[in-house]
mmCIF file of C-alpha atoms in Angstrom:
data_model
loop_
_atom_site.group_PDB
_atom_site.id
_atom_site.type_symbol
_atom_site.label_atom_id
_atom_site.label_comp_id
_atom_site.label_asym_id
_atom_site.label_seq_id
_atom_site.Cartn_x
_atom_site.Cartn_y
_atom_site.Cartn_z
ATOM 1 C CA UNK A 982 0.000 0.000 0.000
ATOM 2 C CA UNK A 983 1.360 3.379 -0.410
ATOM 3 C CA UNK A 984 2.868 5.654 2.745
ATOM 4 C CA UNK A 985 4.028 8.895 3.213
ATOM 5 C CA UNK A 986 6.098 8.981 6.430
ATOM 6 C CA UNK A 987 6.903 12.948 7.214
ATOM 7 C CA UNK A 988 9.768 13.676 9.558
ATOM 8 C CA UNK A 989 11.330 16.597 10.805
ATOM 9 C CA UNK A 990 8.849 18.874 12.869
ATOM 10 C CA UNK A 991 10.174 20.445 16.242
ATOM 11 C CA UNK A 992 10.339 23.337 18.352
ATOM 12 C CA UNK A 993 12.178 26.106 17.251
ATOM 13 C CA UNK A 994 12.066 30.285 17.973
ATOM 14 C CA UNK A 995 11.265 32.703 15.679
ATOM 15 C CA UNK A 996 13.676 33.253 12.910
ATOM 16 C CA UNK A 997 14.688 29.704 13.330
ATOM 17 C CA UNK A 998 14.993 27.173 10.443
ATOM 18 C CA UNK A 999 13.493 23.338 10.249
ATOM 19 C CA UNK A 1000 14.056 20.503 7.476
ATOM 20 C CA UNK A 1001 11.004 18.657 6.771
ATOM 21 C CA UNK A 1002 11.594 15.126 4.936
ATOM 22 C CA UNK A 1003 8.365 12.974 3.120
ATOM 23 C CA UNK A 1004 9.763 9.464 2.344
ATOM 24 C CA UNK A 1005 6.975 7.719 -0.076
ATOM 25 C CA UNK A 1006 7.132 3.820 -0.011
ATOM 26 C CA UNK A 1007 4.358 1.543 -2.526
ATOM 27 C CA UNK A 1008 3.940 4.010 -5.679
ATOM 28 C CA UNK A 1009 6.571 5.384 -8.416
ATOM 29 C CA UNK A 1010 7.830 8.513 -6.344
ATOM 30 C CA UNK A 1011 9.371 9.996 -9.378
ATOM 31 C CA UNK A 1012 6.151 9.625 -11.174
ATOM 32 C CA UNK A 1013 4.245 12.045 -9.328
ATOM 33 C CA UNK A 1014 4.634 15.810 -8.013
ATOM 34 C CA UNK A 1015 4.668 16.394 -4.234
ATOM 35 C CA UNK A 1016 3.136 19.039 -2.595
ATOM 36 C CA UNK A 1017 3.481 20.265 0.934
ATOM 37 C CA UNK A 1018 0.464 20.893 3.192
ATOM 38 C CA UNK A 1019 -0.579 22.330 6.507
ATOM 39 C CA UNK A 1020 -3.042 22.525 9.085
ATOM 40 C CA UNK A 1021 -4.062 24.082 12.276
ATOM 41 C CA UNK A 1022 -6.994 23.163 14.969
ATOM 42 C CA UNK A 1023 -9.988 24.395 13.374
ATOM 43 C CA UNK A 1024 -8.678 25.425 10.487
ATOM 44 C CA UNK A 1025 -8.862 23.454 6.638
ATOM 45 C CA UNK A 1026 -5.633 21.757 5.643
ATOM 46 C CA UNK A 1027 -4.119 24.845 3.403
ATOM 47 C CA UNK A 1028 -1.562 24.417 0.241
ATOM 48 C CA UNK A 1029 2.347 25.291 0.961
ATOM 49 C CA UNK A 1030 4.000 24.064 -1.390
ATOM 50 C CA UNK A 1031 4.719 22.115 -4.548
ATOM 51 C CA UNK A 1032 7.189 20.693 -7.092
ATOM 52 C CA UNK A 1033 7.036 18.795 -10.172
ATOM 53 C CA UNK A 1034 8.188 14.953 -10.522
ATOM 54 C CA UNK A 1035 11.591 16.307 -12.243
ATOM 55 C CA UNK A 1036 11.869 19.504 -10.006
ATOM 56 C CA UNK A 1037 12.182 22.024 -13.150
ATOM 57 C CA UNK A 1038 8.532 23.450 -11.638
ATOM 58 C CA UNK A 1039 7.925 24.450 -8.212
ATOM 59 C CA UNK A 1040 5.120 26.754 -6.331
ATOM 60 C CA UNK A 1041 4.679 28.178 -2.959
ATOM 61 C CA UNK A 1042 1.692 29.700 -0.831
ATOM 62 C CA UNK A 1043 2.372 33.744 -0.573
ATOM 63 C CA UNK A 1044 2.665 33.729 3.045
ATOM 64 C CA UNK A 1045 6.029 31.050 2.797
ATOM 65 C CA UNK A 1046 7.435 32.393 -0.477
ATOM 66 C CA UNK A 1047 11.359 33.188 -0.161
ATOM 67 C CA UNK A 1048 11.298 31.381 3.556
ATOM 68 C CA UNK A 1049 10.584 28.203 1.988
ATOM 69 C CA UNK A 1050 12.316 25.369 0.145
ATOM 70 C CA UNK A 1051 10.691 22.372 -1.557
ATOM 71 C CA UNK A 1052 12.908 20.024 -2.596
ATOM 72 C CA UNK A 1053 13.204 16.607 -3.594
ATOM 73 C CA UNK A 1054 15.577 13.582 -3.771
ATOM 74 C CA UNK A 1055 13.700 10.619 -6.511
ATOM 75 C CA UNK A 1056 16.544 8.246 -6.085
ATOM 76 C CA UNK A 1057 15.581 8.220 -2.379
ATOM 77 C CA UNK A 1058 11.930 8.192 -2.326
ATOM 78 C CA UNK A 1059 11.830 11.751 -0.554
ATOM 79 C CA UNK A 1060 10.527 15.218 -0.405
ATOM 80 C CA UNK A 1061 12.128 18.081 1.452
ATOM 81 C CA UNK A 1062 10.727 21.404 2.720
ATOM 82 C CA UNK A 1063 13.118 23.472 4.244
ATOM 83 C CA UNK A 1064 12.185 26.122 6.088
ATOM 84 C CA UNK A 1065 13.707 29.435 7.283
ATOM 85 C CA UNK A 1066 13.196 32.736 8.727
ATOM 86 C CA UNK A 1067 10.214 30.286 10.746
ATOM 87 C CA UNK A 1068 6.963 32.608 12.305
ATOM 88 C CA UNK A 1069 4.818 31.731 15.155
ATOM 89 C CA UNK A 1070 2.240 31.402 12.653
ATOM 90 C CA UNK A 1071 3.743 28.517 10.562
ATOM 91 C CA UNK A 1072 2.720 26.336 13.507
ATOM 92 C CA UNK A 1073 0.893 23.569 12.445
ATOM 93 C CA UNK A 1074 0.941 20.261 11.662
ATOM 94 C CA UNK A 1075 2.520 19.952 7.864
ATOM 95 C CA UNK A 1076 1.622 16.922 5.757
ATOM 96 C CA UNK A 1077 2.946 15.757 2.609
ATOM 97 C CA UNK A 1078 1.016 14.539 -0.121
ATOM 98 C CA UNK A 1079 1.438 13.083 -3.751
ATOM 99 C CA UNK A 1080 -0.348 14.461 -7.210
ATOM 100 C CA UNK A 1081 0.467 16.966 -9.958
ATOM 101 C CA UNK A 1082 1.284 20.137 -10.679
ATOM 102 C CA UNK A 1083 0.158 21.916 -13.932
ATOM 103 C CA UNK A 1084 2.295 24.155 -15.992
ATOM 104 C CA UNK A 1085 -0.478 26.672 -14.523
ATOM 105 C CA UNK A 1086 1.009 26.250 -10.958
ATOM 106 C CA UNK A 1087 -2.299 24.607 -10.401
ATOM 107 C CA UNK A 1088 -1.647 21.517 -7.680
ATOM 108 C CA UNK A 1089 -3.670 18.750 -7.441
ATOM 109 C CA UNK A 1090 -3.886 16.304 -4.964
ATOM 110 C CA UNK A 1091 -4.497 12.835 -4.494
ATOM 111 C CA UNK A 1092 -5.949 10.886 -1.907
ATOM 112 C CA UNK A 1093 -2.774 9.397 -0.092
ATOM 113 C CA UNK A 1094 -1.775 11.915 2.697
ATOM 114 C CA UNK A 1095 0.825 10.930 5.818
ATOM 115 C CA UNK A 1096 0.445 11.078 9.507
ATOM 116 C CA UNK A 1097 1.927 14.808 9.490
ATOM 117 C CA UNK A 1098 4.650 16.043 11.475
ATOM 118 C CA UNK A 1099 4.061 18.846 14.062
ATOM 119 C CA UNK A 1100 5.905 22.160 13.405
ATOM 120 C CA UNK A 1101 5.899 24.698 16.434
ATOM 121 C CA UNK A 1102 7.051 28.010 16.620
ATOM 122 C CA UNK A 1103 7.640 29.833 19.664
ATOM 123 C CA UNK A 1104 7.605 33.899 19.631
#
């Protein structure tokens, strides 16, 4: 069956910088685009980032653009996010997911998310 494991999540302050890591297992990782993903209590889950299967294409959320890093490694099965200059409000719990991303910057998402990892931010 097909897993997404994410990895990474912490406490840091403000200003401070976290590495996020999605290793896929039972699909063709290179096949698909990954996208980043987060959510609060309360809130939806909201759109962070993306990035094509080859990596020439990638797309961020306003609110993370020039912090954030998407990434990926296909010969390892894994997705990065790195993530710098950190805010109190990028806490949340940040979920990786599999799908596509259109030549648009559209992102679309399939149905196999992973267990999240929590991401907290202290001011």
């Amino acid at each position: 069956q097909v897993q997404l494991v994410e990895s990474g999540g912490g406490l840091v302050q403000a200003g401070g910088s976290l590495r996020l890591s999605c290793t896929v297992s039972g699909r063709a990782f290179s096949s698909y685009a990954m996208g980043w993903f987060r959510q609060t209590p309360g809130k939806e889950r909201e759109f962070v980032a993306a990035i094509t299967w080859d990596s020439r294409t990638t797309k961020y959320t306003d609110s993370v653009r020039g912090r954030f890093t998407i990434s990926r490694d296909n010969s390892k099965n894994t997705a990065f996010l790195q993530m710098n200059i950190l805010k109190p409000e990028d806490t949340a719990v940040y979920y990786c997911n599999q799908g596509s991303l259109t030549g648009s910057g559209r992102y679309y998402q399939d149905n196999y998310w992973g267990r999240g990892t929590q991401v907290t931010v202290s001011s």
